[in-house]
């Protein structure tokens, strides 16, 4: 069994109101470490056994068509250590 | 003249869209997401709601529904297609319209009566309005902020494809106050606010929304 | 752990069992043994413990709630009374309406979003279970001080949760309350009300009748979240600092619930169920035992058939799980195929888990071994009943003796400041920041919603028949005098229905109190129930259902007694309703009802740190005459607008009226300071055409009528005080934005 | 400048409607690789320079109080390579 992780973030030029809200909330709570915050999504996909190259290609395709919207988002596919 | 209204699992405003279409004088027909059959309708409405819970991105899952293959084919052939709210999101996800709808800038679901100005009255859904006409209809969504790249925005502006804009303060952070857009041909319209909830003053802020449904009736009769 | 079967329990009678950890007292445990003639199995113990919890068994409140039945007048409108998932009333034209209010207080403190969301989900399933299409929700809420840091955590989460779930279900939110008080800081109140409509013939009950009929579980899979959640949480004194014993809260899936609603309505429309029950608090334990005891008692369930989200769950956990979005139906074998087909259409998980038998025992097996064998009534309906000690708390005499005399504004400047201060104070400020997060338009039948006095929905598009619902609680008065407080809340909710011209028909309630183990709290509770029952008797309104939420206290400090009263009214033609405000100049404004000078329990006193004095005495005869007048005002088309006076008195009502359609008013008052601030019950402001003032006077009869002034202009003018609508609006609308952004 | 990543996932026993929805959509699109899907959040926090131990402790605290609700969620804090 393996876990494939797909990380999806809004493209830098797209407004990220959630990240902005978190960035604004932090200093109100006394946390001053953040210069900026972006918020995205993280998918953990459980696959049977070690993923094959064909499976990885499929996951890549699913990320590009379903999990992320390339009009506004970028994504990264990783196999979890 | 038959107008189909599609119900996906999680669609909410389907009955309202059916009501609006019949009040406007069309024969309103309910279509089911799982059947790749348009039942001979002349126009289609993708209504508001939270199809599939809108958990991933609004409209992301619905655009793959069996009925959508037929809708996409018909719309590419010129059939009038209106996406309201969640329907607009589906149209963007299906790449029938450019751009994307993202979280409202203040992150809250926002329901309020919204003033719009009609900028393009030559689409299949807006011919009953005059250019520059202001209308008041409900806006209600969590992800209604229209975003696209600069190039697309310039194109939408220069080609007159902005159908309606918000009047006054920007309610959700949409670029250039965009409330609705159309494709090049003018048969496909995506609109964030809800004209189907403004067909009588008893239950809506006005009856200003009816024009979308009477427009399509005229477009078909022509 | 080895499976604890009935055989094992019989053979090992002395195995120690963790009944105390599950919240059972030793005499309760002894009674279970007596009922069964042996020790319970661990699964039986799980069932009894959740079902005999305060939340599910009403063990402390039952003896008092009985009055709602005993004192009630016979009402022909009442189709289903207390005891079912929700009461049902006849509203004419073959329609029946069901409505109920419930609490989800404790979970909402721990996880505001999910707590509030699943609160909405639960009450909606109760309404659906009656066979009705849910048509609207409301949310009476109470929070700690508006500027307290924890309120900034709780309030936005609760609002987002109520909206997130309700919006996704496609249910218009047509009203609610947002009230702040210190005592709610560690115990916010999240009450949720749902209204549903059906035809008389569609009413469904929770009963498992007919041997051989199938027990069908459908909806979401069962998971390990919220095991014992609602029941245990809602049944224990909740310490804000309390450690580990907090069970996980449930996470709701409104999408699944929406699909479940549509699927169920399609199933009902084809008449495919004999009985039905939602799974709420106490999950399967509740559903199976209530269904069985609602029928003749016999039922067999194969628990290992229950579809699980988490395969490691033990049978005890499955029985206790409060996973959301599940329903249990009793289906005749000849109809099961069609039932399964509809579930398939909606992609709803469905499983036959058992059948009705002709015996009188509920028998549950786990892979063939019997783990539960109980008389279901003893689980569901014959739980312990306590007559808890009660005593008038010492504070009553003390606070009742206090003289409440906050400084009254005198000069024009003082009066202006007072009006603006009242307009902006969180309890009276504009609530759009909240209500704009709720969909009020969906379904296309909403005629009234906030800020109107009541929510109103059309239920028939051809005849324009509609219903109106309002909820009210005045905890300040209930604190001073719980008996009168309950009656006053009933009167206020009824009045809020009547201002629009609807006729009050039925009552639901959610009684939010501290610990029943405190005799003072128990006295508040008993007095409240007595007051509400007496009030309903006098007004001829049946109580159709409700909910009790105890243990709302932090340490030794209980919340203010907060009985939320919901009243449902009917209106034959929603098009003729009286709006809450005027949209034009030149109308005459009158105050209906007499004012006194008692500021006890008023917002003005609260703002001056005063919480004592004597609550008003409810005069329900006067209230009923007023209601008659209000209904007549609509049917005879006398009123252009009518708006209730309650918290904040005349100043609050006038502020709301002039801002509603941005039309000002010029008012003359003999004694402006006190007249603007006092909260005497039984009063309404009406606007009439000048030509109708004679009709109004005649219709009012001996009900006092005071001429206030006229409508028009772009300011609110009271004697020599002038406030522009812009200034008033800024004061009224910026509070929530500033606090919660 | 460094990017600190905070990954927030629902606890395994908590229902994850988002993950369930994605998991159900994948096979409808012909993707059969997934045994199960969980969806969570990913925060990218930009901090000035190399984060100090005190800053990391602060971020940890912010994660536990603001970014995640420990009643239903777990979180991991990482420095992005
Ligand atoms: N305060 C109350 N007033 C009237 N009826 C009540 C009250 N509290 C509970 N009930 C009734 O007791 C019954 C059991 O309540 P409850 O266990 O909360 O139902 P459910 O499990 O369906 O939510 C219901 O019929 C409910 O309406
Ligand atoms: Mg119930």
PDB file of N, CA and C in Angstrom, chain A residues 1 5 7-9 18 22 25-26 29-48 55 58-59 61-62 65-67 78 80, chain D residues 1 5 7-9 18 22 25-26 29-48 55 58-59 61-62 65-67 78 80:
ATOM      1  N   UNK A   1       0.830  -1.206   0.000  1.00  0.00           N
ATOM      2  CA  UNK A   1       0.000   0.000   0.000  1.00  0.00           C
ATOM      3  C   UNK A   1       0.868   1.261   0.000  1.00  0.00           C
ATOM      4  N   UNK A   5       0.465  11.669  -2.725  1.00  0.00           N
ATOM      5  CA  UNK A   5      -0.003  12.970  -2.269  1.00  0.00           C
ATOM      6  C   UNK A   5      -0.091  13.919  -3.463  1.00  0.00           C
ATOM      7  N   UNK A   7      -0.632  17.871  -4.141  1.00  0.00           N
ATOM      8  CA  UNK A   7      -0.738  19.191  -3.516  1.00  0.00           C
ATOM      9  C   UNK A   7      -1.206  20.187  -4.561  1.00  0.00           C
ATOM     10  N   UNK A   8      -2.255  20.915  -4.233  1.00  0.00           N
ATOM     11  CA  UNK A   8      -2.809  21.875  -5.187  1.00  0.00           C
ATOM     12  C   UNK A   8      -2.763  23.267  -4.564  1.00  0.00           C
ATOM     13  N   UNK A   9      -2.158  24.203  -5.258  1.00  0.00           N
ATOM     14  CA  UNK A   9      -2.105  25.592  -4.769  1.00  0.00           C
ATOM     15  C   UNK A   9      -2.634  26.512  -5.867  1.00  0.00           C
ATOM     16  N   UNK A  18      -8.365  33.093   1.297  1.00  0.00           N
ATOM     17  CA  UNK A  18      -8.200  32.281   2.502  1.00  0.00           C
ATOM     18  C   UNK A  18      -6.826  32.509   3.101  1.00  0.00           C
ATOM     19  N   UNK A  22      -5.912  34.130   6.799  1.00  0.00           N
ATOM     20  CA  UNK A  22      -5.047  33.509   7.804  1.00  0.00           C
ATOM     21  C   UNK A  22      -3.890  34.447   8.127  1.00  0.00           C
ATOM     22  N   UNK A  25      -5.072  36.990  10.442  1.00  0.00           N
ATOM     23  CA  UNK A  25      -5.463  36.517  11.782  1.00  0.00           C
ATOM     24  C   UNK A  25      -4.244  36.268  12.665  1.00  0.00           C
ATOM     25  N   UNK A  26      -3.162  35.816  12.053  1.00  0.00           N
ATOM     26  CA  UNK A  26      -1.969  35.463  12.847  1.00  0.00           C
ATOM     27  C   UNK A  26      -1.492  36.603  13.750  1.00  0.00           C
ATOM     28  N   UNK A  29      -3.367  37.235  16.841  1.00  0.00           N
ATOM     29  CA  UNK A  29      -3.165  36.278  17.924  1.00  0.00           C
ATOM     30  C   UNK A  29      -1.745  36.388  18.487  1.00  0.00           C
ATOM     31  N   UNK A  30      -1.025  37.391  18.036  1.00  0.00           N
ATOM     32  CA  UNK A  30       0.324  37.594  18.579  1.00  0.00           C
ATOM     33  C   UNK A  30       1.414  36.864  17.812  1.00  0.00           C
ATOM     34  N   UNK A  31       1.061  36.239  16.691  1.00  0.00           N
ATOM     35  CA  UNK A  31       2.082  35.538  15.889  1.00  0.00           C
ATOM     36  C   UNK A  31       2.588  36.468  14.798  1.00  0.00           C
ATOM     37  N   UNK A  32       3.875  36.718  14.818  1.00  0.00           N
ATOM     38  CA  UNK A  32       4.400  37.731  13.900  1.00  0.00           C
ATOM     39  C   UNK A  32       5.380  37.149  12.896  1.00  0.00           C
ATOM     40  N   UNK A  33       5.447  35.830  12.808  1.00  0.00           N
ATOM     41  CA  UNK A  33       6.477  35.218  11.969  1.00  0.00           C
ATOM     42  C   UNK A  33       6.192  35.280  10.475  1.00  0.00           C
ATOM     43  N   UNK A  34       4.920  35.449  10.093  1.00  0.00           N
ATOM     44  CA  UNK A  34       4.578  35.235   8.683  1.00  0.00           C
ATOM     45  C   UNK A  34       4.693  36.504   7.837  1.00  0.00           C
ATOM     46  N   UNK A  35       5.409  36.388   6.746  1.00  0.00           N
ATOM     47  CA  UNK A  35       5.422  37.476   5.775  1.00  0.00           C
ATOM     48  C   UNK A  35       4.198  37.388   4.875  1.00  0.00           C
ATOM     49  N   UNK A  36       3.834  36.164   4.515  1.00  0.00           N
ATOM     50  CA  UNK A  36       2.613  35.945   3.744  1.00  0.00           C
ATOM     51  C   UNK A  36       2.193  34.495   3.884  1.00  0.00           C
ATOM     52  N   UNK A  37       0.912  34.265   3.623  1.00  0.00           N
ATOM     53  CA  UNK A  37       0.379  32.908   3.748  1.00  0.00           C
ATOM     54  C   UNK A  37      -0.422  32.576   2.496  1.00  0.00           C
ATOM     55  N   UNK A  38      -0.247  31.377   1.976  1.00  0.00           N
ATOM     56  CA  UNK A  38      -1.100  30.879   0.888  1.00  0.00           C
ATOM     57  C   UNK A  38      -1.761  29.600   1.387  1.00  0.00           C
ATOM     58  N   UNK A  39      -3.021  29.416   1.021  1.00  0.00           N
ATOM     59  CA  UNK A  39      -3.699  28.191   1.441  1.00  0.00           C
ATOM     60  C   UNK A  39      -4.094  27.357   0.231  1.00  0.00           C
ATOM     61  N   UNK A  40      -3.786  26.084   0.301  1.00  0.00           N
ATOM     62  CA  UNK A  40      -4.147  25.194  -0.789  1.00  0.00           C
ATOM     63  C   UNK A  40      -4.754  23.902  -0.278  1.00  0.00           C
ATOM     64  N   UNK A  41      -4.794  22.916  -1.168  1.00  0.00           N
ATOM     65  CA  UNK A  41      -5.405  21.637  -0.816  1.00  0.00           C
ATOM     66  C   UNK A  41      -4.375  20.535  -0.851  1.00  0.00           C
ATOM     67  N   UNK A  42      -4.672  19.492  -0.144  1.00  0.00           N
ATOM     68  CA  UNK A  42      -3.766  18.354  -0.089  1.00  0.00           C
ATOM     69  C   UNK A  42      -4.615  17.095  -0.161  1.00  0.00           C
ATOM     70  N   UNK A  43      -4.338  16.264  -1.132  1.00  0.00           N
ATOM     71  CA  UNK A  43      -5.069  15.009  -1.264  1.00  0.00           C
ATOM     72  C   UNK A  43      -4.147  13.853  -0.909  1.00  0.00           C
ATOM     73  N   UNK A  44      -4.634  12.939  -0.097  1.00  0.00           N
ATOM     74  CA  UNK A  44      -3.892  11.714   0.169  1.00  0.00           C
ATOM     75  C   UNK A  44      -4.656  10.580  -0.492  1.00  0.00           C
ATOM     76  N   UNK A  45      -4.006   9.970  -1.479  1.00  0.00           N
ATOM     77  CA  UNK A  45      -4.681   8.911  -2.226  1.00  0.00           C
ATOM     78  C   UNK A  45      -4.012   7.585  -1.897  1.00  0.00           C
ATOM     79  N   UNK A  46      -4.808   6.664  -1.394  1.00  0.00           N
ATOM     80  CA  UNK A  46      -4.265   5.372  -1.016  1.00  0.00           C
ATOM     81  C   UNK A  46      -4.351   4.436  -2.215  1.00  0.00           C
ATOM     82  N   UNK A  47      -3.219   3.869  -2.617  1.00  0.00           N
ATOM     83  CA  UNK A  47      -3.248   2.889  -3.714  1.00  0.00           C
ATOM     84  C   UNK A  47      -2.699   1.562  -3.218  1.00  0.00           C
ATOM     85  N   UNK A  48      -3.202   0.509  -3.827  1.00  0.00           N
ATOM     86  CA  UNK A  48      -2.791  -0.862  -3.494  1.00  0.00           C
ATOM     87  C   UNK A  48      -1.349  -1.066  -3.961  1.00  0.00           C
ATOM     88  N   UNK A  55       0.056   3.735 -13.415  1.00  0.00           N
ATOM     89  CA  UNK A  55      -0.792   4.323 -12.377  1.00  0.00           C
ATOM     90  C   UNK A  55      -0.389   5.764 -12.113  1.00  0.00           C
ATOM     91  N   UNK A  58      -1.702   7.934 -14.663  1.00  0.00           N
ATOM     92  CA  UNK A  58      -3.132   8.112 -14.441  1.00  0.00           C
ATOM     93  C   UNK A  58      -3.408   9.159 -13.355  1.00  0.00           C
ATOM     94  N   UNK A  59      -2.638   9.067 -12.307  1.00  0.00           N
ATOM     95  CA  UNK A  59      -2.827  10.008 -11.192  1.00  0.00           C
ATOM     96  C   UNK A  59      -2.513  11.424 -11.672  1.00  0.00           C
ATOM     97  N   UNK A  61      -2.888  12.485 -14.599  1.00  0.00           N
ATOM     98  CA  UNK A  61      -4.001  12.920 -15.433  1.00  0.00           C
ATOM     99  C   UNK A  61      -5.197  13.328 -14.578  1.00  0.00           C
ATOM    100  N   UNK A  62      -5.456  12.558 -13.551  1.00  0.00           N
ATOM    101  CA  UNK A  62      -6.573  12.891 -12.640  1.00  0.00           C
ATOM    102  C   UNK A  62      -6.303  14.232 -11.965  1.00  0.00           C
ATOM    103  N   UNK A  65      -7.038  16.998 -14.521  1.00  0.00           N
ATOM    104  CA  UNK A  65      -8.413  17.194 -14.991  1.00  0.00           C
ATOM    105  C   UNK A  65      -9.396  17.404 -13.848  1.00  0.00           C
ATOM    106  N   UNK A  66      -9.190  16.671 -12.749  1.00  0.00           N
ATOM    107  CA  UNK A  66     -10.193  16.727 -11.692  1.00  0.00           C
ATOM    108  C   UNK A  66      -9.703  17.450 -10.439  1.00  0.00           C
ATOM    109  N   UNK A  67      -8.553  17.028  -9.934  1.00  0.00           N
ATOM    110  CA  UNK A  67      -8.140  17.543  -8.619  1.00  0.00           C
ATOM    111  C   UNK A  67      -7.729  19.011  -8.667  1.00  0.00           C
ATOM    112  N   UNK A  78       3.264  13.541  -5.533  1.00  0.00           N
ATOM    113  CA  UNK A  78       4.399  12.949  -4.825  1.00  0.00           C
ATOM    114  C   UNK A  78       4.002  11.585  -4.285  1.00  0.00           C
ATOM    115  N   UNK A  80       4.301   9.427  -1.051  1.00  0.00           N
ATOM    116  CA  UNK A  80       4.678   9.710   0.334  1.00  0.00           C
ATOM    117  C   UNK A  80       5.719   8.712   0.822  1.00  0.00           C
TER     118      UNK A  80
ATOM    119  N   UNK D   1      14.937  33.913   3.081  1.00  0.00           N
ATOM    120  CA  UNK D   1      13.515  33.615   3.085  1.00  0.00           C
ATOM    121  C   UNK D   1      13.271  32.098   3.062  1.00  0.00           C
ATOM    122  N   UNK D   5       5.718  24.839   5.632  1.00  0.00           N
ATOM    123  CA  UNK D   5       4.474  24.228   5.174  1.00  0.00           C
ATOM    124  C   UNK D   5       3.760  23.588   6.359  1.00  0.00           C
ATOM    125  N   UNK D   7       0.632  21.111   7.021  1.00  0.00           N
ATOM    126  CA  UNK D   7      -0.358  20.225   6.395  1.00  0.00           C
ATOM    127  C   UNK D   7      -1.382  19.823   7.441  1.00  0.00           C
ATOM    128  N   UNK D   8      -2.639  20.024   7.133  1.00  0.00           N
ATOM    129  CA  UNK D   8      -3.708  19.714   8.086  1.00  0.00           C
ATOM    130  C   UNK D   8      -4.625  18.667   7.465  1.00  0.00           C
ATOM    131  N   UNK D   9      -4.816  17.578   8.163  1.00  0.00           N
ATOM    132  CA  UNK D   9      -5.730  16.535   7.671  1.00  0.00           C
ATOM    133  C   UNK D   9      -6.737  16.205   8.777  1.00  0.00           C
ATOM    134  N   UNK D  18     -15.320  15.575   1.759  1.00  0.00           N
ATOM    135  CA  UNK D  18     -14.627  16.018   0.554  1.00  0.00           C
ATOM    136  C   UNK D  18     -13.864  14.859  -0.068  1.00  0.00           C
ATOM    137  N   UNK D  22     -14.462  13.034  -3.790  1.00  0.00           N
ATOM    138  CA  UNK D  22     -13.425  12.848  -4.804  1.00  0.00           C
ATOM    139  C   UNK D  22     -13.248  11.361  -5.103  1.00  0.00           C
ATOM    140  N   UNK D  25     -15.856  10.242  -7.371  1.00  0.00           N
ATOM    141  CA  UNK D  25     -15.817  10.803  -8.724  1.00  0.00           C
ATOM    142  C   UNK D  25     -14.764  10.123  -9.591  1.00  0.00           C
ATOM    143  N   UNK D  26     -13.653   9.751  -8.993  1.00  0.00           N
ATOM    144  CA  UNK D  26     -12.546   9.186  -9.785  1.00  0.00           C
ATOM    145  C   UNK D  26     -12.969   8.000 -10.650  1.00  0.00           C
ATOM    146  N   UNK D  29     -14.829   8.685 -13.724  1.00  0.00           N
ATOM    147  CA  UNK D  29     -14.040   9.234 -14.827  1.00  0.00           C
ATOM    148  C   UNK D  29     -13.077   8.195 -15.384  1.00  0.00           C
ATOM    149  N   UNK D  30     -13.210   6.958 -14.899  1.00  0.00           N
ATOM    150  CA  UNK D  30     -12.354   5.903 -15.413  1.00  0.00           C
ATOM    151  C   UNK D  30     -11.046   5.729 -14.662  1.00  0.00           C
ATOM    152  N   UNK D  31     -10.872   6.465 -13.600  1.00  0.00           N
ATOM    153  CA  UNK D  31      -9.651   6.301 -12.809  1.00  0.00           C
ATOM    154  C   UNK D  31      -9.907   5.313 -11.686  1.00  0.00           C
ATOM    155  N   UNK D  32      -9.156   4.220 -11.704  1.00  0.00           N
ATOM    156  CA  UNK D  32      -9.470   3.162 -10.755  1.00  0.00           C
ATOM    157  C   UNK D  32      -8.346   2.918  -9.747  1.00  0.00           C
ATOM    158  N   UNK D  33      -7.392   3.831  -9.721  1.00  0.00           N
ATOM    159  CA  UNK D  33      -6.212   3.563  -8.881  1.00  0.00           C
ATOM    160  C   UNK D  33      -6.463   3.727  -7.386  1.00  0.00           C
ATOM    161  N   UNK D  34      -7.489   4.494  -7.005  1.00  0.00           N
ATOM    162  CA  UNK D  34      -7.591   4.902  -5.602  1.00  0.00           C
ATOM    163  C   UNK D  34      -8.381   3.923  -4.749  1.00  0.00           C
ATOM    164  N   UNK D  35      -7.777   3.503  -3.649  1.00  0.00           N
ATOM    165  CA  UNK D  35      -8.533   2.723  -2.667  1.00  0.00           C
ATOM    166  C   UNK D  35      -9.341   3.650  -1.775  1.00  0.00           C
ATOM    167  N   UNK D  36      -8.757   4.785  -1.462  1.00  0.00           N
ATOM    168  CA  UNK D  36      -9.500   5.788  -0.693  1.00  0.00           C
ATOM    169  C   UNK D  36      -8.806   7.130  -0.867  1.00  0.00           C
ATOM    170  N   UNK D  37      -9.552   8.195  -0.649  1.00  0.00           N
ATOM    171  CA  UNK D  37      -8.996   9.542  -0.793  1.00  0.00           C
ATOM    172  C   UNK D  37      -9.344  10.348   0.456  1.00  0.00           C
ATOM    173  N   UNK D  38      -8.385  11.084   0.971  1.00  0.00           N
ATOM    174  CA  UNK D  38      -8.653  12.037   2.047  1.00  0.00           C
ATOM    175  C   UNK D  38      -8.230  13.408   1.547  1.00  0.00           C
ATOM    176  N   UNK D  39      -9.008  14.417   1.878  1.00  0.00           N
ATOM    177  CA  UNK D  39      -8.645  15.761   1.440  1.00  0.00           C
ATOM    178  C   UNK D  39      -8.369  16.647   2.639  1.00  0.00           C
ATOM    179  N   UNK D  40      -7.278  17.360   2.590  1.00  0.00           N
ATOM    180  CA  UNK D  40      -6.936  18.253   3.689  1.00  0.00           C
ATOM    181  C   UNK D  40      -6.489  19.599   3.185  1.00  0.00           C
ATOM    182  N   UNK D  41      -5.882  20.362   4.089  1.00  0.00           N
ATOM    183  CA  UNK D  41      -5.440  21.708   3.740  1.00  0.00           C
ATOM    184  C   UNK D  41      -3.932  21.788   3.771  1.00  0.00           C
ATOM    185  N   UNK D  42      -3.415  22.751   3.027  1.00  0.00           N
ATOM    186  CA  UNK D  42      -1.974  22.942   2.982  1.00  0.00           C
ATOM    187  C   UNK D  42      -1.712  24.438   3.055  1.00  0.00           C
ATOM    188  N   UNK D  43      -0.944  24.849   4.035  1.00  0.00           N
ATOM    189  CA  UNK D  43      -0.600  26.261   4.181  1.00  0.00           C
ATOM    190  C   UNK D  43       0.869  26.451   3.845  1.00  0.00           C
ATOM    191  N   UNK D  44       1.148  27.443   3.029  1.00  0.00           N
ATOM    192  CA  UNK D  44       2.533  27.813   2.781  1.00  0.00           C
ATOM    193  C   UNK D  44       2.766  29.154   3.452  1.00  0.00           C
ATOM    194  N   UNK D  45       3.654  29.160   4.424  1.00  0.00           N
ATOM    195  CA  UNK D  45       3.897  30.377   5.190  1.00  0.00           C
ATOM    196  C   UNK D  45       5.301  30.872   4.880  1.00  0.00           C
ATOM    197  N   UNK D  46       5.350  32.091   4.405  1.00  0.00           N
ATOM    198  CA  UNK D  46       6.655  32.644   4.050  1.00  0.00           C
ATOM    199  C   UNK D  46       7.229  33.368   5.264  1.00  0.00           C
ATOM    200  N   UNK D  47       8.440  33.006   5.671  1.00  0.00           N
ATOM    201  CA  UNK D  47       9.082  33.727   6.782  1.00  0.00           C
ATOM    202  C   UNK D  47      10.402  34.323   6.303  1.00  0.00           C
ATOM    203  N   UNK D  48      10.751  35.421   6.932  1.00  0.00           N
ATOM    204  CA  UNK D  48      12.004  36.142   6.626  1.00  0.00           C
ATOM    205  C   UNK D  48      13.183  35.280   7.093  1.00  0.00           C
ATOM    206  N   UNK D  55      10.765  30.757  16.471  1.00  0.00           N
ATOM    207  CA  UNK D  55       9.756  30.923  15.428  1.00  0.00           C
ATOM    208  C   UNK D  55       9.059  29.603  15.130  1.00  0.00           C
ATOM    209  N   UNK D  58       6.594  28.892  17.662  1.00  0.00           N
ATOM    210  CA  UNK D  58       5.444  29.760  17.436  1.00  0.00           C
ATOM    211  C   UNK D  58       4.541  29.210  16.340  1.00  0.00           C
ATOM    212  N   UNK D  59       5.167  28.783  15.274  1.00  0.00           N
ATOM    213  CA  UNK D  59       4.400  28.235  14.143  1.00  0.00           C
ATOM    214  C   UNK D  59       3.651  26.986  14.593  1.00  0.00           C
ATOM    215  N   UNK D  61       2.606  26.420  17.509  1.00  0.00           N
ATOM    216  CA  UNK D  61       1.497  26.870  18.352  1.00  0.00           C
ATOM    217  C   UNK D  61       0.347  27.405  17.476  1.00  0.00           C
ATOM    218  N   UNK D  62       0.714  28.152  16.452  1.00  0.00           N
ATOM    219  CA  UNK D  62      -0.310  28.694  15.549  1.00  0.00           C
ATOM    220  C   UNK D  62      -1.043  27.558  14.839  1.00  0.00           C
ATOM    221  N   UNK D  65      -3.561  26.049  17.213  1.00  0.00           N
ATOM    222  CA  UNK D  65      -4.696  26.860  17.662  1.00  0.00           C
ATOM    223  C   UNK D  65      -5.512  27.433  16.516  1.00  0.00           C
ATOM    224  N   UNK D  66      -4.832  27.873  15.469  1.00  0.00           N
ATOM    225  CA  UNK D  66      -5.560  28.561  14.400  1.00  0.00           C
ATOM    226  C   UNK D  66      -5.722  27.706  13.147  1.00  0.00           C
ATOM    227  N   UNK D  67      -4.614  27.133  12.697  1.00  0.00           N
ATOM    228  CA  UNK D  67      -4.655  26.448  11.397  1.00  0.00           C
ATOM    229  C   UNK D  67      -5.395  25.119  11.480  1.00  0.00           C
ATOM    230  N   UNK D  78       6.449  21.550   8.454  1.00  0.00           N
ATOM    231  CA  UNK D  78       7.692  21.197   7.759  1.00  0.00           C
ATOM    232  C   UNK D  78       8.356  22.464   7.229  1.00  0.00           C
ATOM    233  N   UNK D  80      10.076  23.830   4.004  1.00  0.00           N
ATOM    234  CA  UNK D  80      10.163  23.374   2.614  1.00  0.00           C
ATOM    235  C   UNK D  80      11.604  23.403   2.142  1.00  0.00           C
TER     236      UNK D  80
END
